[in-house]
Amino acid sequence: MGKSKGKLKTSNTKSDRLILKEPEDYDKMVPLFSLERLQSGNYCLSNLEKDDKAAFADSIFKRKNVTWNQIQQMDRHGLGYEKIAVNSIKTSVPKFITEEQSNLIAFRFHGLKPMVGYRSKNVFYVLWFDHDFTVYNHDN
């Protein structure tokens, strides 16, 4: 009469392993917002007013069920975005933004105030919160 010591059995059969596959089309996915690459300084989350911080959370929530395809069709001053040329950025651009990346993306997070960053797969990495409209030229 042997007692089981509660060890988990592991299987090496192909059917029992979790296989992670790259999705075929990230545009069919909803965006994930990341603050992992947020730059410190004047345009950081920590320098936003309380109302701006709340509006940022609300802006992410409003986009939680909208795919990248749908966002691309939306108004740039609404839930959509606009492309911003990297060379129009007036603040220090991080070194991981290479010459190959000619455009960044600006989403509105509070009224017309944009958060500027870049997209990789279905993730939007926020670099700056342009709370005072000085990160790039806003003429258009």
CSV table of N, CA and C in Angstrom, one decimal:
chain,number,residue,atom,x,y,z
A,1,MET,N,0.8,-1.2,0.0
A,1,MET,CA,0.0,0.0,0.0
A,1,MET,C,0.9,1.2,0.0
A,2,GLY,N,1.2,1.8,-1.1
A,2,GLY,CA,2.0,3.0,-1.2
A,2,GLY,C,1.1,4.2,-1.2
A,3,LYS,N,1.5,5.2,-0.5
A,3,LYS,CA,0.8,6.5,-0.4
A,3,LYS,C,1.4,7.4,-1.4
A,4,SER,N,0.5,8.2,-2.1
A,4,SER,CA,1.0,9.2,-3.0
A,4,SER,C,1.4,10.4,-2.2
A,5,LYS,N,2.5,11.0,-2.5
A,5,LYS,CA,3.1,12.1,-1.8
A,5,LYS,C,2.6,13.4,-2.4
A,6,GLY,N,1.6,13.4,-3.3
A,6,GLY,CA,1.1,14.6,-3.8
A,6,GLY,C,1.9,15.3,-4.9
A,7,LYS,N,2.8,14.5,-5.6
A,7,LYS,CA,3.6,15.1,-6.6
A,7,LYS,C,2.7,15.3,-7.9
A,8,LEU,N,3.0,16.3,-8.6
A,8,LEU,CA,2.3,16.6,-9.8
A,8,LEU,C,2.9,15.8,-10.9
A,9,LYS,N,2.1,15.2,-11.7
A,9,LYS,CA,2.6,14.4,-12.9
A,9,LYS,C,2.8,15.4,-14.0
A,10,THR,N,3.9,15.3,-14.7
A,10,THR,CA,4.1,16.1,-15.9
A,10,THR,C,4.1,15.1,-17.1
A,11,SER,N,3.5,15.7,-18.1
A,11,SER,CA,3.4,14.9,-19.3
A,11,SER,C,4.3,15.5,-20.4
A,12,ASN,N,4.9,14.6,-21.2
A,12,ASN,CA,5.7,15.1,-22.3
A,12,ASN,C,5.0,14.9,-23.6
A,13,THR,N,3.7,14.5,-23.6
A,13,THR,CA,3.1,14.3,-24.8
A,13,THR,C,2.7,15.6,-25.4
A,14,LYS,N,2.7,15.7,-26.7
A,14,LYS,CA,2.4,17.0,-27.4
A,14,LYS,C,1.0,17.5,-27.1
A,15,SER,N,0.0,16.6,-27.0
A,15,SER,CA,-1.3,17.1,-26.7
A,15,SER,C,-1.5,17.6,-25.3
A,16,ASP,N,-0.7,17.3,-24.4
A,16,ASP,CA,-0.8,17.8,-23.0
A,16,ASP,C,-0.1,19.1,-22.8
A,17,ARG,N,0.7,19.6,-23.7
A,17,ARG,CA,1.5,20.8,-23.5
A,17,ARG,C,0.7,22.0,-24.1
A,18,LEU,N,0.9,23.1,-23.4
A,18,LEU,CA,0.3,24.4,-23.8
A,18,LEU,C,1.2,24.9,-24.9
A,19,ILE,N,0.6,25.1,-26.1
A,19,ILE,CA,1.4,25.6,-27.2
A,19,ILE,C,0.9,27.1,-27.4
A,20,LEU,N,1.8,28.0,-27.3
A,20,LEU,CA,1.5,29.4,-27.5
A,20,LEU,C,1.9,29.8,-28.9
A,21,LYS,N,1.0,30.3,-29.7
A,21,LYS,CA,1.2,30.7,-31.0
A,21,LYS,C,1.1,32.2,-31.2
A,22,GLU,N,1.9,32.8,-32.1
A,22,GLU,CA,1.7,34.2,-32.4
A,22,GLU,C,0.4,34.4,-33.1
A,23,PRO,N,-0.4,35.4,-32.7
A,23,PRO,CA,-1.6,35.6,-33.5
A,23,PRO,C,-1.3,36.1,-34.9
A,24,GLU,N,-2.2,35.8,-35.8
A,24,GLU,CA,-1.9,36.1,-37.2
A,24,GLU,C,-2.0,37.6,-37.5
A,25,ASP,N,-2.9,38.3,-36.8
A,25,ASP,CA,-3.2,39.7,-37.1
A,25,ASP,C,-3.4,40.5,-35.8
A,26,TYR,N,-2.4,41.3,-35.4
A,26,TYR,CA,-2.5,42.1,-34.2
A,26,TYR,C,-3.6,43.2,-34.3
A,27,ASP,N,-3.9,43.6,-35.5
A,27,ASP,CA,-4.9,44.6,-35.7
A,27,ASP,C,-6.3,44.2,-35.3
A,28,LYS,N,-6.5,42.9,-35.2
A,28,LYS,CA,-7.8,42.4,-34.8
A,28,LYS,C,-7.9,42.3,-33.2
A,29,MET,N,-6.8,42.6,-32.6
A,29,MET,CA,-6.8,42.6,-31.1
A,29,MET,C,-7.0,44.0,-30.5
A,30,VAL,N,-7.4,44.0,-29.3
A,30,VAL,CA,-7.5,45.3,-28.6
A,30,VAL,C,-6.2,45.7,-28.1
A,31,PRO,N,-6.0,47.0,-28.0
A,31,PRO,CA,-4.7,47.5,-27.5
A,31,PRO,C,-4.5,47.3,-26.0
A,32,LEU,N,-3.2,47.0,-25.7
A,32,LEU,CA,-2.8,46.9,-24.3
A,32,LEU,C,-2.0,48.2,-24.1
A,33,PHE,N,-2.2,48.9,-23.0
A,33,PHE,CA,-1.4,50.1,-22.7
A,33,PHE,C,-0.4,49.8,-21.6
A,34,SER,N,0.8,50.2,-21.9
A,34,SER,CA,1.9,49.9,-21.0
A,34,SER,C,2.7,51.2,-20.6
A,35,LEU,N,3.0,51.4,-19.3
A,35,LEU,CA,3.8,52.5,-18.8
A,35,LEU,C,5.2,52.1,-18.6
A,36,GLU,N,5.6,50.9,-19.1
A,36,GLU,CA,6.9,50.3,-18.9
A,36,GLU,C,8.0,51.2,-19.5
A,37,ARG,N,7.8,51.9,-20.6
A,37,ARG,CA,8.8,52.8,-21.2
A,37,ARG,C,8.5,54.3,-21.0
A,38,LEU,N,7.7,54.6,-20.1
A,38,LEU,CA,7.4,56.0,-19.8
A,38,LEU,C,8.6,56.7,-19.3
A,39,GLN,N,8.9,57.9,-19.9
A,39,GLN,CA,10.1,58.7,-19.7
A,39,GLN,C,9.9,59.5,-18.4
A,40,SER,N,10.9,59.6,-17.6
A,40,SER,CA,10.8,60.4,-16.4
A,40,SER,C,10.9,61.9,-16.8
A,41,GLY,N,10.5,62.8,-15.9
A,41,GLY,CA,10.6,64.2,-16.2
A,41,GLY,C,9.3,64.9,-16.3
A,42,ASN,N,9.2,66.0,-17.0
A,42,ASN,CA,8.0,66.8,-17.1
A,42,ASN,C,6.8,66.1,-17.6
A,43,TYR,N,7.0,65.1,-18.5
A,43,TYR,CA,5.9,64.4,-19.2
A,43,TYR,C,5.6,63.1,-18.6
A,44,CYS,N,6.0,62.8,-17.4
A,44,CYS,CA,5.8,61.6,-16.7
A,44,CYS,C,4.4,61.6,-16.0
A,45,LEU,N,3.9,60.4,-15.7
A,45,LEU,CA,2.6,60.3,-15.0
A,45,LEU,C,2.6,61.0,-13.7
A,46,SER,N,3.7,61.0,-13.0
A,46,SER,CA,3.9,61.6,-11.7
A,46,SER,C,3.7,63.1,-11.7
A,47,ASN,N,3.9,63.7,-12.9
A,47,ASN,CA,3.7,65.2,-13.0
A,47,ASN,C,2.3,65.6,-13.5
A,48,LEU,N,1.4,64.6,-13.7
A,48,LEU,CA,0.1,65.0,-14.1
A,48,LEU,C,-0.8,65.4,-12.9
A,49,GLU,N,-1.7,66.3,-13.2
A,49,GLU,CA,-2.7,66.7,-12.2
A,49,GLU,C,-3.6,65.5,-11.9
A,50,LYS,N,-4.3,65.5,-10.8
A,50,LYS,CA,-5.2,64.4,-10.4
A,50,LYS,C,-6.2,64.1,-11.5
A,51,ASP,N,-6.8,65.2,-12.0
A,51,ASP,CA,-7.9,65.0,-13.1
A,51,ASP,C,-7.3,64.4,-14.3
A,52,ASP,N,-6.1,64.7,-14.7
A,52,ASP,CA,-5.4,64.1,-15.9
A,52,ASP,C,-5.2,62.6,-15.6
A,53,LYS,N,-4.7,62.2,-14.4
A,53,LYS,CA,-4.5,60.8,-14.1
A,53,LYS,C,-5.8,60.0,-14.2
A,54,ALA,N,-6.9,60.6,-13.7
A,54,ALA,CA,-8.2,59.9,-13.7
A,54,ALA,C,-8.6,59.8,-15.2
A,55,ALA,N,-8.4,60.8,-16.0
A,55,ALA,CA,-8.8,60.8,-17.4
A,55,ALA,C,-8.0,59.8,-18.1
A,56,PHE,N,-6.7,59.6,-17.8
A,56,PHE,CA,-5.9,58.6,-18.4
A,56,PHE,C,-6.5,57.2,-18.2
A,57,ALA,N,-6.8,56.9,-17.0
A,57,ALA,CA,-7.4,55.6,-16.6
A,57,ALA,C,-8.8,55.4,-17.4
A,58,ASP,N,-9.5,56.5,-17.5
A,58,ASP,CA,-10.8,56.4,-18.2
A,58,ASP,C,-10.6,56.2,-19.7
A,59,SER,N,-9.6,56.8,-20.2
A,59,SER,CA,-9.3,56.7,-21.7
A,59,SER,C,-8.9,55.3,-22.0
A,60,ILE,N,-8.2,54.6,-21.2
A,60,ILE,CA,-7.8,53.2,-21.4
A,60,ILE,C,-9.0,52.3,-21.3
A,61,PHE,N,-9.9,52.6,-20.3
A,61,PHE,CA,-11.1,51.8,-20.1
A,61,PHE,C,-12.0,51.9,-21.4
A,62,LYS,N,-12.1,53.1,-21.9
A,62,LYS,CA,-13.0,53.3,-23.1
A,62,LYS,C,-12.5,52.5,-24.3
A,63,ARG,N,-11.2,52.2,-24.4
A,63,ARG,CA,-10.7,51.5,-25.5
A,63,ARG,C,-10.5,50.0,-25.3
A,64,LYS,N,-11.0,49.5,-24.2
A,64,LYS,CA,-10.8,48.1,-23.8
A,64,LYS,C,-11.4,47.1,-24.7
A,65,ASN,N,-12.5,47.5,-25.4
A,65,ASN,CA,-13.1,46.5,-26.3
A,65,ASN,C,-13.1,46.9,-27.8
A,66,VAL,N,-12.2,47.8,-28.1
A,66,VAL,CA,-12.0,48.4,-29.4
A,66,VAL,C,-10.7,47.8,-30.0
A,67,THR,N,-10.8,47.2,-31.2
A,67,THR,CA,-9.6,46.6,-31.8
A,67,THR,C,-8.8,47.7,-32.5
A,68,TRP,N,-7.5,47.4,-32.8
A,68,TRP,CA,-6.7,48.3,-33.5
A,68,TRP,C,-7.3,48.7,-34.8
A,69,ASN,N,-7.9,47.7,-35.5
A,69,ASN,CA,-8.6,48.0,-36.8
A,69,ASN,C,-9.6,49.1,-36.6
A,70,GLN,N,-10.4,49.0,-35.6
A,70,GLN,CA,-11.5,49.9,-35.3
A,70,GLN,C,-10.9,51.3,-34.9
A,71,ILE,N,-9.9,51.3,-34.1
A,71,ILE,CA,-9.2,52.5,-33.7
A,71,ILE,C,-8.7,53.3,-34.9
A,72,GLN,N,-8.1,52.6,-35.8
A,72,GLN,CA,-7.6,53.2,-37.0
A,72,GLN,C,-8.6,54.0,-37.8
A,73,GLN,N,-9.9,53.6,-37.7
A,73,GLN,CA,-11.0,54.2,-38.4
A,73,GLN,C,-11.6,55.4,-37.6
A,74,MET,N,-11.2,55.6,-36.4
A,74,MET,CA,-11.8,56.6,-35.5
A,74,MET,C,-11.1,57.9,-35.6
A,75,ASP,N,-11.8,58.9,-35.1
A,75,ASP,CA,-11.3,60.3,-35.2
A,75,ASP,C,-10.1,60.4,-34.2
A,76,ARG,N,-9.1,61.1,-34.7
A,76,ARG,CA,-7.8,61.3,-34.0
A,76,ARG,C,-8.0,62.1,-32.7
A,77,HIS,N,-9.1,62.9,-32.6
A,77,HIS,CA,-9.3,63.6,-31.4
A,77,HIS,C,-10.4,62.9,-30.5
A,78,GLY,N,-10.8,61.7,-30.9
A,78,GLY,CA,-11.7,60.9,-30.1
A,78,GLY,C,-10.9,59.7,-29.6
A,79,LEU,N,-11.4,58.5,-29.9
A,79,LEU,CA,-10.7,57.3,-29.4
A,79,LEU,C,-9.6,56.8,-30.4
A,80,GLY,N,-9.5,57.5,-31.6
A,80,GLY,CA,-8.5,57.1,-32.5
A,80,GLY,C,-7.1,57.7,-32.2
A,81,TYR,N,-6.2,57.7,-33.1
A,81,TYR,CA,-4.9,58.2,-32.9
A,81,TYR,C,-4.4,59.0,-34.1
A,82,GLU,N,-3.3,59.7,-34.0
A,82,GLU,CA,-2.6,60.3,-35.1
A,82,GLU,C,-1.2,59.9,-35.1
A,83,LYS,N,-0.6,59.8,-36.3
A,83,LYS,CA,0.9,59.6,-36.3
A,83,LYS,C,1.6,60.9,-36.1
A,84,ILE,N,2.7,60.8,-35.4
A,84,ILE,CA,3.6,62.0,-35.1
A,84,ILE,C,5.0,61.6,-35.6
A,85,ALA,N,5.5,62.4,-36.4
A,85,ALA,CA,6.9,62.2,-36.9
A,85,ALA,C,7.9,62.3,-35.8
A,86,VAL,N,8.8,61.3,-35.7
A,86,VAL,CA,9.8,61.3,-34.6
A,86,VAL,C,10.6,62.6,-34.6
A,87,ASN,N,10.9,63.1,-35.8
A,87,ASN,CA,11.7,64.3,-35.9
A,87,ASN,C,11.0,65.6,-35.5
A,88,SER,N,9.7,65.5,-35.2
A,88,SER,CA,8.9,66.6,-34.7
A,88,SER,C,8.9,66.7,-33.2
A,89,ILE,N,9.4,65.7,-32.5
A,89,ILE,CA,9.4,65.6,-31.1
A,89,ILE,C,10.4,66.6,-30.5
A,90,LYS,N,10.0,67.4,-29.6
A,90,LYS,CA,10.8,68.5,-29.0
A,90,LYS,C,11.5,68.2,-27.7
A,91,THR,N,11.3,67.0,-27.2
A,91,THR,CA,11.9,66.5,-26.0
A,91,THR,C,12.9,65.4,-26.4
A,92,SER,N,13.7,65.0,-25.4
A,92,SER,CA,14.7,64.0,-25.7
A,92,SER,C,14.0,62.6,-26.0
A,93,VAL,N,14.4,62.1,-27.2
A,93,VAL,CA,13.8,60.8,-27.6
A,93,VAL,C,14.7,59.7,-27.1
A,94,PRO,N,14.1,58.7,-26.5
A,94,PRO,CA,14.9,57.6,-25.9
A,94,PRO,C,15.7,56.9,-27.0
A,95,LYS,N,16.8,56.3,-26.7
A,95,LYS,CA,17.7,55.7,-27.6
A,95,LYS,C,17.1,54.4,-28.3
A,96,PHE,N,16.1,53.8,-27.6
A,96,PHE,CA,15.5,52.6,-28.2
A,96,PHE,C,14.6,52.9,-29.3
A,97,ILE,N,14.3,54.2,-29.5
A,97,ILE,CA,13.5,54.6,-30.7
A,97,ILE,C,14.6,54.8,-31.8
A,98,THR,N,14.6,53.9,-32.7
A,98,THR,CA,15.7,53.9,-33.7
A,98,THR,C,15.3,54.7,-35.0
A,99,GLU,N,16.2,55.0,-35.9
A,99,GLU,CA,16.0,55.7,-37.1
A,99,GLU,C,14.9,55.0,-38.0
A,100,GLU,N,14.8,53.7,-37.8
A,100,GLU,CA,13.9,52.9,-38.6
A,100,GLU,C,12.4,53.3,-38.2
A,101,GLN,N,12.2,53.8,-37.1
A,101,GLN,CA,10.9,54.1,-36.6
A,101,GLN,C,10.7,55.6,-36.9
A,102,SER,N,10.0,55.9,-38.0
A,102,SER,CA,9.9,57.3,-38.3
A,102,SER,C,8.7,58.0,-37.7
A,103,ASN,N,7.7,57.2,-37.2
A,103,ASN,CA,6.5,57.8,-36.6
A,103,ASN,C,6.2,57.2,-35.2
A,104,LEU,N,5.6,58.0,-34.4
A,104,LEU,CA,5.1,57.6,-33.1
A,104,LEU,C,3.6,57.8,-33.2
A,105,ILE,N,2.9,57.5,-32.2
A,105,ILE,CA,1.4,57.6,-32.1
A,105,ILE,C,1.0,58.5,-31.0
A,106,ALA,N,0.0,59.3,-31.2
A,106,ALA,CA,-0.6,60.1,-30.2
A,106,ALA,C,-2.1,59.8,-30.0
A,107,PHE,N,-2.4,59.3,-28.8
A,107,PHE,CA,-3.8,59.0,-28.4
A,107,PHE,C,-4.2,60.2,-27.5
A,108,ARG,N,-5.5,60.6,-27.5
A,108,ARG,CA,-5.9,61.6,-26.6
A,108,ARG,C,-6.3,60.9,-25.3
A,109,PHE,N,-5.9,61.5,-24.1
A,109,PHE,CA,-6.2,60.9,-22.9
A,109,PHE,C,-7.1,61.8,-22.0
A,110,HIS,N,-7.1,63.1,-22.3
A,110,HIS,CA,-7.9,64.1,-21.5
A,110,HIS,C,-8.2,65.3,-22.4
A,111,GLY,N,-9.4,65.3,-23.0
A,111,GLY,CA,-9.7,66.3,-23.9
A,111,GLY,C,-8.8,66.2,-25.1
A,112,LEU,N,-8.1,67.2,-25.5
A,112,LEU,CA,-7.2,67.1,-26.6
A,112,LEU,C,-5.8,66.8,-26.2
A,113,LYS,N,-5.5,66.6,-24.9
A,113,LYS,CA,-4.2,66.3,-24.4
A,113,LYS,C,-3.8,64.9,-24.8
A,114,PRO,N,-2.6,64.8,-25.5
A,114,PRO,CA,-2.2,63.5,-26.0
A,114,PRO,C,-1.2,62.8,-25.1
A,115,MET,N,-1.3,61.5,-25.2
A,115,MET,CA,-0.2,60.6,-24.7
A,115,MET,C,0.5,60.1,-26.0
A,116,VAL,N,1.8,60.2,-26.0
A,116,VAL,CA,2.6,59.9,-27.2
A,116,VAL,C,3.5,58.7,-26.8
A,117,GLY,N,3.5,57.8,-27.8
A,117,GLY,CA,4.3,56.5,-27.6
A,117,GLY,C,4.4,55.8,-28.9
A,118,TYR,N,4.6,54.5,-28.8
A,118,TYR,CA,4.7,53.7,-30.0
A,118,TYR,C,4.0,52.3,-29.8
A,119,ARG,N,3.7,51.7,-30.9
A,119,ARG,CA,3.0,50.4,-30.9
A,119,ARG,C,4.0,49.3,-31.2
A,120,SER,N,3.9,48.2,-30.5
A,120,SER,CA,4.6,47.0,-30.8
A,120,SER,C,3.6,45.8,-30.7
A,121,LYS,N,3.3,45.2,-31.8
A,121,LYS,CA,2.3,44.2,-31.8
A,121,LYS,C,1.0,44.8,-31.4
A,122,ASN,N,0.4,44.3,-30.3
A,122,ASN,CA,-0.9,45.0,-29.9
A,122,ASN,C,-0.7,45.9,-28.6
A,123,VAL,N,0.5,46.1,-28.3
A,123,VAL,CA,0.8,46.9,-27.1
A,123,VAL,C,1.2,48.4,-27.5
A,124,PHE,N,0.6,49.3,-26.8
A,124,PHE,CA,0.9,50.7,-27.0
A,124,PHE,C,1.8,51.1,-25.7
A,125,TYR,N,3.0,51.5,-26.0
A,125,TYR,CA,3.9,51.9,-24.9
A,125,TYR,C,3.9,53.4,-24.8
A,126,VAL,N,3.4,54.0,-23.7
A,126,VAL,CA,3.4,55.4,-23.5
A,126,VAL,C,4.8,55.9,-23.2
A,127,LEU,N,5.2,56.9,-23.9
A,127,LEU,CA,6.5,57.5,-23.6
A,127,LEU,C,6.3,58.8,-22.9
A,128,TRP,N,5.3,59.6,-23.3
A,128,TRP,CA,5.1,60.9,-22.6
A,128,TRP,C,3.6,61.3,-22.6
A,129,PHE,N,3.2,62.0,-21.5
A,129,PHE,CA,1.9,62.6,-21.4
A,129,PHE,C,2.1,64.1,-21.7
A,130,ASP,N,1.6,64.5,-22.9
A,130,ASP,CA,1.8,65.9,-23.3
A,130,ASP,C,0.7,66.8,-22.7
A,131,HIS,N,0.7,66.9,-21.4
A,131,HIS,CA,-0.3,67.7,-20.7
A,131,HIS,C,-0.3,69.2,-21.0
A,132,ASP,N,0.9,69.7,-21.4
A,132,ASP,CA,1.0,71.1,-21.7
A,132,ASP,C,1.2,71.4,-23.2
A,133,PHE,N,1.1,70.5,-24.0
A,133,PHE,CA,1.2,70.6,-25.5
A,133,PHE,C,2.5,71.1,-25.9
A,134,THR,N,3.6,70.6,-25.3
A,134,THR,CA,4.9,71.0,-25.7
A,134,THR,C,5.9,69.8,-26.2
A,135,VAL,N,5.3,68.6,-26.2
A,135,VAL,CA,6.1,67.5,-26.7
A,135,VAL,C,6.4,67.6,-28.2
A,136,TYR,N,5.4,68.0,-28.9
A,136,TYR,CA,5.6,68.1,-30.4
A,136,TYR,C,4.8,69.3,-30.9
A,137,ASN,N,4.9,69.6,-32.1
A,137,ASN,CA,4.2,70.8,-32.8
A,137,ASN,C,2.8,70.4,-33.0
A,138,HIS,N,1.9,71.2,-32.4
A,138,HIS,CA,0.4,70.9,-32.5
A,138,HIS,C,-0.3,71.8,-33.5
A,139,ASP,N,0.3,72.3,-34.5
A,139,ASP,CA,-0.3,73.2,-35.4
A,139,ASP,C,-1.5,72.6,-36.2
A,140,ASN,N,-1.4,71.4,-36.5
A,140,ASN,CA,-2.5,70.8,-37.4
A,140,ASN,C,-3.7,70.3,-36.6
